mmCIF file with all atom_site columns, C-alpha atoms in Angstrom:
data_model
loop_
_atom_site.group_PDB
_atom_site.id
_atom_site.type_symbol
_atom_site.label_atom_id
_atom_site.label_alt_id
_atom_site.label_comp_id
_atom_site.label_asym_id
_atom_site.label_entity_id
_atom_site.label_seq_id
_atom_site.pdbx_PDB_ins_code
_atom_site.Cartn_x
_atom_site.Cartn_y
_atom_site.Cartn_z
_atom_site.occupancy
_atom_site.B_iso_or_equiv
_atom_site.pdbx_formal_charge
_atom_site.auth_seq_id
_atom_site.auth_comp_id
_atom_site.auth_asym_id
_atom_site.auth_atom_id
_atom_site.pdbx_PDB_model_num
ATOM 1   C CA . UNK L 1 1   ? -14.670 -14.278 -0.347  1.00 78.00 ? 5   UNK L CA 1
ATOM 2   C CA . UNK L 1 2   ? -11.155 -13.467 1.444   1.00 83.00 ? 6   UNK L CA 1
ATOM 3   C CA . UNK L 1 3   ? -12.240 -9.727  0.744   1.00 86.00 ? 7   UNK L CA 1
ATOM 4   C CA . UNK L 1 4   ? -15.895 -9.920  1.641   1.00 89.00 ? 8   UNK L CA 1
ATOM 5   C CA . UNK L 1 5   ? -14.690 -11.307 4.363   1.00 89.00 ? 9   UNK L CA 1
ATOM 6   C CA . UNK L 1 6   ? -12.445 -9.010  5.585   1.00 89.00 ? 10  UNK L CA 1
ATOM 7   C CA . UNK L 1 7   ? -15.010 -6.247  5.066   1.00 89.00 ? 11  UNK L CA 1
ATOM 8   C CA . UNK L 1 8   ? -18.102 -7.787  7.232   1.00 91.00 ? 12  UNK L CA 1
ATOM 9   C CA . UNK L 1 9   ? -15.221 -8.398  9.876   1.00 90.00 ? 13  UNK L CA 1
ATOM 10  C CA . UNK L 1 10  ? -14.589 -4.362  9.956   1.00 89.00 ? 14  UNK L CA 1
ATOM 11  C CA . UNK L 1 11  ? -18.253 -3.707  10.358  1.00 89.00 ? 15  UNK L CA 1
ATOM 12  C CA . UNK L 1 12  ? -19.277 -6.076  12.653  1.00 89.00 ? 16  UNK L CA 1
ATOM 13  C CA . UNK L 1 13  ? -17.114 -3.806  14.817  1.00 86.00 ? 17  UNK L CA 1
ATOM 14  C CA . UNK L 1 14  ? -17.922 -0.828  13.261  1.00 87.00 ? 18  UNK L CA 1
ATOM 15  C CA . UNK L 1 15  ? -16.069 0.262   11.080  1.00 88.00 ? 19  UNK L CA 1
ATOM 16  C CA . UNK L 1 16  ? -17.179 1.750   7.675   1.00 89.00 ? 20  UNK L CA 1
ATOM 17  C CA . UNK L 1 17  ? -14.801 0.516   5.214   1.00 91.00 ? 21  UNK L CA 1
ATOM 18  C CA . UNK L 1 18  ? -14.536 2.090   1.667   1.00 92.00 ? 22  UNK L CA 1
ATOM 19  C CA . UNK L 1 19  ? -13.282 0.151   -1.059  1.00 91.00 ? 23  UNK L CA 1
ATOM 20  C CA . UNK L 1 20  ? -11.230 2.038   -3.323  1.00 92.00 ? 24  UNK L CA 1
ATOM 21  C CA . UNK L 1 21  ? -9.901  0.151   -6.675  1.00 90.00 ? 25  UNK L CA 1
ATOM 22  C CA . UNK L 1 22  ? -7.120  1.208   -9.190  1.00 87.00 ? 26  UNK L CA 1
ATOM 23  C CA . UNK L 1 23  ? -8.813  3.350   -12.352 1.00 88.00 ? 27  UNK L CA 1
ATOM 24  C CA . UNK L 1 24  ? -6.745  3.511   -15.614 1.00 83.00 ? 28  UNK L CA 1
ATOM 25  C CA . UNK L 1 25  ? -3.135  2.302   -16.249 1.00 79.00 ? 29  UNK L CA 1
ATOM 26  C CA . UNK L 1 26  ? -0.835  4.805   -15.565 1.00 75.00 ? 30  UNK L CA 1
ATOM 27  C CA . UNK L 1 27  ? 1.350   5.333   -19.297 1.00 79.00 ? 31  UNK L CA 1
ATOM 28  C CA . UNK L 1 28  ? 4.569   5.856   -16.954 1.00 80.00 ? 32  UNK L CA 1
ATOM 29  C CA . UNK L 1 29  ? 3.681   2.582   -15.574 1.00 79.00 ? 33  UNK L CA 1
ATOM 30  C CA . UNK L 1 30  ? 3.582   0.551   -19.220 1.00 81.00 ? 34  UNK L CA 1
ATOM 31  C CA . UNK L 1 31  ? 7.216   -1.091  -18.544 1.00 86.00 ? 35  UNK L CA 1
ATOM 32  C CA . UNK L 1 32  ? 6.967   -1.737  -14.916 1.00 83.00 ? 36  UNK L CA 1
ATOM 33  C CA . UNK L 1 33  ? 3.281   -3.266  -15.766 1.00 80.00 ? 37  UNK L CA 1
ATOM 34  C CA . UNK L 1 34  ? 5.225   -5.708  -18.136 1.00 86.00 ? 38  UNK L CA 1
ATOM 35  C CA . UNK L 1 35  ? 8.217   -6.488  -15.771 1.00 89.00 ? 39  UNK L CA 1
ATOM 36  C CA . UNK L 1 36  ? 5.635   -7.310  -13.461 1.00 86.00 ? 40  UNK L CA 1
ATOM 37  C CA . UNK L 1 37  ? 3.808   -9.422  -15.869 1.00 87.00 ? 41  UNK L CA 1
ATOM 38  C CA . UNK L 1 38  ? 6.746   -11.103 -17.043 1.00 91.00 ? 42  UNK L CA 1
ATOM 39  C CA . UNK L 1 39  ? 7.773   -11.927 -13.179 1.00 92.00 ? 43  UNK L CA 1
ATOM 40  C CA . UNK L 1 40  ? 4.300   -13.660 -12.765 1.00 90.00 ? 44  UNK L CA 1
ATOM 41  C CA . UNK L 1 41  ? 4.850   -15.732 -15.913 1.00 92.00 ? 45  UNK L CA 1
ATOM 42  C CA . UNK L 1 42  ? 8.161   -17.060 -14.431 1.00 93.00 ? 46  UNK L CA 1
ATOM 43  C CA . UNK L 1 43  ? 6.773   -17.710 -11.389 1.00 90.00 ? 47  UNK L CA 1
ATOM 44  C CA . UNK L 1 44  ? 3.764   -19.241 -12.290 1.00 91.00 ? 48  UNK L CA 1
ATOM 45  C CA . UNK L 1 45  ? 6.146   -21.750 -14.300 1.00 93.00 ? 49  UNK L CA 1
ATOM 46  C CA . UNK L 1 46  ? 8.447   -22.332 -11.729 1.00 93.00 ? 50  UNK L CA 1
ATOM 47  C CA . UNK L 1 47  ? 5.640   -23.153 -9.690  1.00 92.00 ? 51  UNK L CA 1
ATOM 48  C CA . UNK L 1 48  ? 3.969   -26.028 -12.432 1.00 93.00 ? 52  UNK L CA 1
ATOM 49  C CA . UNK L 1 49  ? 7.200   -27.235 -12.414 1.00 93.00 ? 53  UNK L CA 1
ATOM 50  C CA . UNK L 1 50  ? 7.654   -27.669 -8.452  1.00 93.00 ? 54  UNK L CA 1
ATOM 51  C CA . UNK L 1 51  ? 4.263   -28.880 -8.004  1.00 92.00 ? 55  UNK L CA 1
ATOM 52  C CA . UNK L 1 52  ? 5.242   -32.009 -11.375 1.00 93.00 ? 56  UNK L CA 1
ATOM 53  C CA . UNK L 1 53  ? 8.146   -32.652 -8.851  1.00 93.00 ? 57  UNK L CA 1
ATOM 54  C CA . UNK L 1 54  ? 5.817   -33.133 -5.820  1.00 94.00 ? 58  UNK L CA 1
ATOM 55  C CA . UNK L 1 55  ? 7.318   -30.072 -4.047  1.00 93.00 ? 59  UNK L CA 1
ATOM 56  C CA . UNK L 1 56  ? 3.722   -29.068 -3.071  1.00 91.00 ? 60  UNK L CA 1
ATOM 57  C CA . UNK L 1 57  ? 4.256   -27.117 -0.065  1.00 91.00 ? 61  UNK L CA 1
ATOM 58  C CA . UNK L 1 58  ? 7.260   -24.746 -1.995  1.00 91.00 ? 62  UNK L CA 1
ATOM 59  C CA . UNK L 1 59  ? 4.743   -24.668 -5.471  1.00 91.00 ? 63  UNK L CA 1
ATOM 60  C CA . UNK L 1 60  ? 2.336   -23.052 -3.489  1.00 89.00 ? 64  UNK L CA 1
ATOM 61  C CA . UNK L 1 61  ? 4.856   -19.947 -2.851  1.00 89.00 ? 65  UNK L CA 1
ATOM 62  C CA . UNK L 1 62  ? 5.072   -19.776 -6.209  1.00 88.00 ? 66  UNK L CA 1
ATOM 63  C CA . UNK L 1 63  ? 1.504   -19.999 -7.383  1.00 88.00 ? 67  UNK L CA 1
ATOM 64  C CA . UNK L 1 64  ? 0.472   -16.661 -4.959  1.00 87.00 ? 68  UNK L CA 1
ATOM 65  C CA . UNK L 1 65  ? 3.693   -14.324 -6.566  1.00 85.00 ? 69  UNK L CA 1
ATOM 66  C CA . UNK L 1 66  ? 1.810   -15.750 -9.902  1.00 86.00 ? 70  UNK L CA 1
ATOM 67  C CA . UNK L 1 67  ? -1.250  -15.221 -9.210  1.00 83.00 ? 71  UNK L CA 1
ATOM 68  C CA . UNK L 1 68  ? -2.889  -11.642 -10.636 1.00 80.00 ? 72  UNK L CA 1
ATOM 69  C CA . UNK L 1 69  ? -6.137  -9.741  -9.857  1.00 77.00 ? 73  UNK L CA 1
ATOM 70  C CA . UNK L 1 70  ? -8.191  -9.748  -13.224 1.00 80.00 ? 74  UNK L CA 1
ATOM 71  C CA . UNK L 1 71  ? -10.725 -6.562  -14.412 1.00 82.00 ? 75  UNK L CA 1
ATOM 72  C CA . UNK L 1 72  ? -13.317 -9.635  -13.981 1.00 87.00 ? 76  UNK L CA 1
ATOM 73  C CA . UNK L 1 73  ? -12.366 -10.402 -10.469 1.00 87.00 ? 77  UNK L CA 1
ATOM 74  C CA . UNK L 1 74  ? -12.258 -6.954  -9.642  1.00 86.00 ? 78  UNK L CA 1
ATOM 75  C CA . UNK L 1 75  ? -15.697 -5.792  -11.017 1.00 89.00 ? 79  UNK L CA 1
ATOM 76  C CA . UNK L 1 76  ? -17.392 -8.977  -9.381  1.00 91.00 ? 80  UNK L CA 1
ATOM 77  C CA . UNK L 1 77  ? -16.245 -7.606  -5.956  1.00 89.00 ? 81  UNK L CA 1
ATOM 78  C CA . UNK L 1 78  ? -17.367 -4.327  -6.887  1.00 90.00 ? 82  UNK L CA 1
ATOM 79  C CA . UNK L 1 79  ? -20.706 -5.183  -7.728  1.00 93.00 ? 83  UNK L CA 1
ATOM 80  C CA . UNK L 1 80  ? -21.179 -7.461  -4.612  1.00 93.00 ? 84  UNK L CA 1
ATOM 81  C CA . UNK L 1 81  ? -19.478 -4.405  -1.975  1.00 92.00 ? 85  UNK L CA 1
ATOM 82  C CA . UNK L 1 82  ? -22.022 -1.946  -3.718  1.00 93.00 ? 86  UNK L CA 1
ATOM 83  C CA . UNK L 1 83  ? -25.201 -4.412  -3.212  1.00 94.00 ? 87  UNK L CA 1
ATOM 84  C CA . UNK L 1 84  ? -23.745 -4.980  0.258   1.00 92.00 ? 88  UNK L CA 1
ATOM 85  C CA . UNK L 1 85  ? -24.238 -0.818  0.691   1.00 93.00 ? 89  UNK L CA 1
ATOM 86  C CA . UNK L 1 86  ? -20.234 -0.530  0.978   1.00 92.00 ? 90  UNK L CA 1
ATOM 87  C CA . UNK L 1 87  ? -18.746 2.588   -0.389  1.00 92.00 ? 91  UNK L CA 1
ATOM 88  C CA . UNK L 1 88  ? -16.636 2.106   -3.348  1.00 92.00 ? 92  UNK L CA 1
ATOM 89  C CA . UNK L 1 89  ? -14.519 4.427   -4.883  1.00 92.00 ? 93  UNK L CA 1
ATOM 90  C CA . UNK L 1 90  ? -12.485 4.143   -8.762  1.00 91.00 ? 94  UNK L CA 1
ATOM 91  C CA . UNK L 1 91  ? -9.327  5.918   -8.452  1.00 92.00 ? 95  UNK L CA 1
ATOM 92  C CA . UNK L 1 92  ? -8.328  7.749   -11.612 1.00 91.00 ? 96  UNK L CA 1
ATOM 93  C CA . UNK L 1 93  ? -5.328  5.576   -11.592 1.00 88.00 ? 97  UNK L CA 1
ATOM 94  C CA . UNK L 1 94  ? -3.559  3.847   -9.018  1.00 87.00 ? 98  UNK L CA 1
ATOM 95  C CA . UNK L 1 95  ? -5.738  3.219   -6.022  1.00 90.00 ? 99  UNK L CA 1
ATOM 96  C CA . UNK L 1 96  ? -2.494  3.818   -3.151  1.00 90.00 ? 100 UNK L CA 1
ATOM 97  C CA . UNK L 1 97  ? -2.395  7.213   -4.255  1.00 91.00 ? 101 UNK L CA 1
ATOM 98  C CA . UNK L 1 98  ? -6.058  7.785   -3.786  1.00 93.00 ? 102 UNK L CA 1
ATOM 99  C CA . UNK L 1 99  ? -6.253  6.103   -1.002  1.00 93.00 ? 103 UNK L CA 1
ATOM 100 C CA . UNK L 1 100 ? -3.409  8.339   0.539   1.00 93.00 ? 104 UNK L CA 1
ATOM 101 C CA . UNK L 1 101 ? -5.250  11.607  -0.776  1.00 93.00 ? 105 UNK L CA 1
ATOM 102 C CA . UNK L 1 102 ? -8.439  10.474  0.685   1.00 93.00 ? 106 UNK L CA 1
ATOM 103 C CA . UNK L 1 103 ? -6.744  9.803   4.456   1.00 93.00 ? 107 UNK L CA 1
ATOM 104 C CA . UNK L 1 104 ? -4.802  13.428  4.019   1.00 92.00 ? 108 UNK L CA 1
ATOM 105 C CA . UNK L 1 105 ? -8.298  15.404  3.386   1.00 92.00 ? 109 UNK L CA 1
ATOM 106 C CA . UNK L 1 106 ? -9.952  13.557  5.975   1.00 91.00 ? 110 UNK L CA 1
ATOM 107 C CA . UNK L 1 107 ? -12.162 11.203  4.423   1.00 92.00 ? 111 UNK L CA 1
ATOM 108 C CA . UNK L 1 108 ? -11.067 8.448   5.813   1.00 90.00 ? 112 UNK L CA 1
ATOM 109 C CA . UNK L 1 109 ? -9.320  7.728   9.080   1.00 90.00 ? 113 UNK L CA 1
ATOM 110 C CA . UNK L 1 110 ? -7.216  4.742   8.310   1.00 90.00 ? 114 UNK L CA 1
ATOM 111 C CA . UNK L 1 111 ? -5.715  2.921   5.384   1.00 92.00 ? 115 UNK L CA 1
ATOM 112 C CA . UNK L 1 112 ? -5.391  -1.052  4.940   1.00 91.00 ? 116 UNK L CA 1
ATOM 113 C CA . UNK L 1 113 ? -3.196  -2.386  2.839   1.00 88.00 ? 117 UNK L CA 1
ATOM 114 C CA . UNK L 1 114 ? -0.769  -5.041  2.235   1.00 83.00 ? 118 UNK L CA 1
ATOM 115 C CA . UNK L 1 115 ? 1.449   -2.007  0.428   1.00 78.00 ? 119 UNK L CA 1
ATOM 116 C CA . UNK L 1 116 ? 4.143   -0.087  1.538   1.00 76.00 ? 120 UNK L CA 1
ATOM 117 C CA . UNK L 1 117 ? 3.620   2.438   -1.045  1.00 82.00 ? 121 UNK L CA 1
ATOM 118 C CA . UNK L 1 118 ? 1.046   4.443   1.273   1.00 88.00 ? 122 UNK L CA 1
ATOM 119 C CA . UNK L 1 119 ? 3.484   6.218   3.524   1.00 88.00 ? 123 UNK L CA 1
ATOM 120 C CA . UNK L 1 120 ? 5.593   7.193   0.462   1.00 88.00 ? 124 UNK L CA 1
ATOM 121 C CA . UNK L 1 121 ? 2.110   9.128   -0.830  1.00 90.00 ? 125 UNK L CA 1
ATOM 122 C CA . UNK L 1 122 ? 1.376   10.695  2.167   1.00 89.00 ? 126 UNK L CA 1
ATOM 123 C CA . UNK L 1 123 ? -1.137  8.508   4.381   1.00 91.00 ? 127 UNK L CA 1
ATOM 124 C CA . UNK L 1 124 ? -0.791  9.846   7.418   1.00 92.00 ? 128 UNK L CA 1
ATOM 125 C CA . UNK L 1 125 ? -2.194  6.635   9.118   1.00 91.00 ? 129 UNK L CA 1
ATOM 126 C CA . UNK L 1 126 ? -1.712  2.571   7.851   1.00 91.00 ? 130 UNK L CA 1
ATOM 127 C CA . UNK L 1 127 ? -2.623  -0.394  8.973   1.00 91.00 ? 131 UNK L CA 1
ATOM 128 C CA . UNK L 1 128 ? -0.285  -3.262  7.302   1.00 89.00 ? 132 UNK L CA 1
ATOM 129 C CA . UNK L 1 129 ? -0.763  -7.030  7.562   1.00 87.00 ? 133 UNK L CA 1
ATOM 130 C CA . UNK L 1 130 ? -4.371  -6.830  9.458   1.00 88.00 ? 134 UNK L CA 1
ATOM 131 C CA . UNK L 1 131 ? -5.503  -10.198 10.131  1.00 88.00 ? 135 UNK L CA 1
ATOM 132 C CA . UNK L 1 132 ? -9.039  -12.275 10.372  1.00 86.00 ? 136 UNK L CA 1
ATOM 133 C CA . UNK L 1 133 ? -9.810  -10.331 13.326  1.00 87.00 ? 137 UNK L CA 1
ATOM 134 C CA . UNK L 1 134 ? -8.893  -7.211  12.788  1.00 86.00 ? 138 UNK L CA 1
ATOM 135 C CA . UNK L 1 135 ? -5.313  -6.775  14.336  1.00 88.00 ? 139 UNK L CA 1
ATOM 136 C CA . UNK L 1 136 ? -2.447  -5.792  12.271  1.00 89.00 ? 140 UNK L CA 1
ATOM 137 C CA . UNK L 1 137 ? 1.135   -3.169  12.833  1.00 91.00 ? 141 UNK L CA 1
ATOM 138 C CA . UNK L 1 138 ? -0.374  0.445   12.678  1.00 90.00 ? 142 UNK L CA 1
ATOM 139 C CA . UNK L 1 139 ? 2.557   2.940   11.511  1.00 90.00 ? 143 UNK L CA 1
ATOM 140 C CA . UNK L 1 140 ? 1.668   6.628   11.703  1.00 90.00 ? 144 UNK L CA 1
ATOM 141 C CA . UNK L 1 141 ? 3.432   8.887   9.082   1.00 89.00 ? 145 UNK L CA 1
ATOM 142 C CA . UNK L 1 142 ? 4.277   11.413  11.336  1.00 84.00 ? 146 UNK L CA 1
ATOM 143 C CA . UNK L 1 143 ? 6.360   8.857   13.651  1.00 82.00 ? 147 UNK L CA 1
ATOM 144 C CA . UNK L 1 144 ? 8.667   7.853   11.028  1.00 80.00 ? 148 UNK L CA 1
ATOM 145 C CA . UNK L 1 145 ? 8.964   11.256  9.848   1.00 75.00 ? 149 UNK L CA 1
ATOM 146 C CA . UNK L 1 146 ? 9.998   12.469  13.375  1.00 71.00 ? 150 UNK L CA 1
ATOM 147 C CA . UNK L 1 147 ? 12.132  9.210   13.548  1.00 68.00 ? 151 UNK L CA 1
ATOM 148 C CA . UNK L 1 148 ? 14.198  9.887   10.048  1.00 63.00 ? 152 UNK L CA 1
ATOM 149 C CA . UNK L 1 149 ? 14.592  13.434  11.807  1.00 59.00 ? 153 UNK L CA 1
ATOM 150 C CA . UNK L 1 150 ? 16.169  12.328  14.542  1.00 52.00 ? 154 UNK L CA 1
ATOM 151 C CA . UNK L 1 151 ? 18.740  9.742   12.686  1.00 49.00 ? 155 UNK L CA 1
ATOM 152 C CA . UNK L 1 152 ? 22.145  11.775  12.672  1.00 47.00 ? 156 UNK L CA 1
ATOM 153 C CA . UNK L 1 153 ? 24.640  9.146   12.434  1.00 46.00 ? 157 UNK L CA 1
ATOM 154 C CA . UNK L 1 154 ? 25.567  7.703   9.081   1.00 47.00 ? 158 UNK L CA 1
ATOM 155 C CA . UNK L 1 155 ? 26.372  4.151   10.248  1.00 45.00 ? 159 UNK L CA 1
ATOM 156 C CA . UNK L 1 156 ? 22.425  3.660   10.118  1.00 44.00 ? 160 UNK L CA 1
ATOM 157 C CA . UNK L 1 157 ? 21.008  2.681   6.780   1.00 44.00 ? 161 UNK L CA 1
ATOM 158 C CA . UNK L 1 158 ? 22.487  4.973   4.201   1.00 42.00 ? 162 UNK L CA 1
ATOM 159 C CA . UNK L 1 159 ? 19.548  5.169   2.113   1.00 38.00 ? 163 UNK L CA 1
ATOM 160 C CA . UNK L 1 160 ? 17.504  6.947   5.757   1.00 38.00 ? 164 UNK L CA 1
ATOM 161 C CA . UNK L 1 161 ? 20.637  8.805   6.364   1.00 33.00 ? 165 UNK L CA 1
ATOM 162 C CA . UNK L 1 162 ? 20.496  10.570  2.635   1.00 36.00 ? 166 UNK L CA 1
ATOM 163 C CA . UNK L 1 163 ? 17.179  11.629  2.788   1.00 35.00 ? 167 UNK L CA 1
ATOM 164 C CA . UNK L 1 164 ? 17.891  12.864  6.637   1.00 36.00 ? 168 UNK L CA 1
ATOM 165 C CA . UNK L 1 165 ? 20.233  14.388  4.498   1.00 35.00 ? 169 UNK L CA 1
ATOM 166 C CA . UNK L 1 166 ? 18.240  16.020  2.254   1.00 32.00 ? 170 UNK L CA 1
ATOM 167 C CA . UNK L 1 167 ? 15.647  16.862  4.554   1.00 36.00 ? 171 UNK L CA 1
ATOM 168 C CA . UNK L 1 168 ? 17.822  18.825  7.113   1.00 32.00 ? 172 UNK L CA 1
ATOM 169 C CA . UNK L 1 169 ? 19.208  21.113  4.338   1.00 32.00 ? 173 UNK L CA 1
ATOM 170 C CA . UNK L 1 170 ? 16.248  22.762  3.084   1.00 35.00 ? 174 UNK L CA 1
ATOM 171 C CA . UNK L 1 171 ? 16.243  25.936  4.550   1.00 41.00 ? 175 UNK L CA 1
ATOM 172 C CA . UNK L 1 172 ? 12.345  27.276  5.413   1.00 43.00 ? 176 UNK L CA 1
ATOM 173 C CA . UNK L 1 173 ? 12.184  31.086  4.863   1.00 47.00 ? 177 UNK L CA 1
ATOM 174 C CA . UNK L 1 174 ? 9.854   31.589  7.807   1.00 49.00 ? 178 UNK L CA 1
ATOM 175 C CA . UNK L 1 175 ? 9.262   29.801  10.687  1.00 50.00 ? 179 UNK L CA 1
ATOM 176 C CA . UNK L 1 176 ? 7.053   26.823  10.602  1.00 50.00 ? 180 UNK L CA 1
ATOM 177 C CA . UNK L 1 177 ? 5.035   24.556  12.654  1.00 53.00 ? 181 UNK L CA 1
ATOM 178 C CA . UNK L 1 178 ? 5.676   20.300  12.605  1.00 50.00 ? 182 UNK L CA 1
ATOM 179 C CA . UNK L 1 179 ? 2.980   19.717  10.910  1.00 55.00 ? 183 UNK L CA 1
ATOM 180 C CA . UNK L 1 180 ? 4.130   22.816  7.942   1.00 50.00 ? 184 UNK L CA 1
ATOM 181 C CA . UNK L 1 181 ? 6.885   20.689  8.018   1.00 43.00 ? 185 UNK L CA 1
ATOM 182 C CA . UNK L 1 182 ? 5.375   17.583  7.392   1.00 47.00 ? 186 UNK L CA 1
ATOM 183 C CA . UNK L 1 183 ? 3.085   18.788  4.260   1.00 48.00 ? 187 UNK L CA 1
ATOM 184 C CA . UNK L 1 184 ? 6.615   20.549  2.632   1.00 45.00 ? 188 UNK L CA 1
ATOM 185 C CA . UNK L 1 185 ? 8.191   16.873  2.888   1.00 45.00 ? 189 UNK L CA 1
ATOM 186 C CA . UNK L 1 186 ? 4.629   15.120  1.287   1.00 46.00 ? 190 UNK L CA 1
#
């Protein structure tokens, strides 16, 4: 429902959303797939064990980092978006990258999401932490890229300042436009 839900909000003020889920597990991935599973098992027992104490309210926190989208869950949402005429899309694996492709060629003008891995791929526009009616922080790729630019001192977060770092050294044979720019950095 929470999905659904979000999705007849967006049209009823039209907009078209397309659904796109994750395809195949990525072999790189196998550890970090895992890890993650093995973090959701912790939690998920940390969280029986809160809730035995009566610690309801900080169980719950624990229950959601446990809790794990199944194939099941997944296909049931795909079959009700496609009878609902919603465009849905299998990405061959991961669905952020896809999603990120999709928004670069133009086939979509916005990405939602809950993940920060989007601007890492190259979306160009995303929408994080949209709410029941549609509001949520909108960070355009292009702003942040302009904003890492402009970062010179190294007193700011050393991790920004490095890839400043790394950014201002490449030397371009030929001279090129912002947005040259911004495709040699993606």
């Amino acid at each position: 429902d929470y999905c659904m839900n979000k999705i007849k909000m967006m049209q009823f003020n039209t907009v078209a959303p397309v659904l796109v889920f994750d395809g195949c597990s990525h072999p790189m991935k196998k550890s970090e797939s895992i890890e993650r599973s093995r973090r959701r098992a912790d939690n998920l027992e940390k969280a029986m064990s809160l809730n035995k104490s009566g610690k309801i309210e900080e169980s719950n926190v624990y229950f959601q980092r446990a809790a794990s989208v199944t194939h099941d869950m997944a296909h049931e949402l795909f079959k009700v978006a496609r009878a609902d005429g919603i465009e849905v899309v299998i990405a061959p694996y991961e669905a952020d990258a896809q999603l990120a492709y999709m928004a670069r060629e133009g086939c979509i003008d916005l990405v939602v999401t809950e993940d920060s891995d989007l601007l890492a791929f190259g979306a160009p526009v995303v929408m994080y932490k949209m709410d029941d009616f549609g509001n949520g922080k909108i960070i355009r790729l292009a702003d942040v890229l302009l904003s890492l630019i402009h970062i010179s001192e190294p007193t700011r977060l050393l991790s920004i300042s490095y890839a400043v770092f790394c950014l201002k050294k490449k030397k371009l044979k030929q001279q090129k436009t912002k947005e040259d720019i911004y495709k040699i950095i993606i």
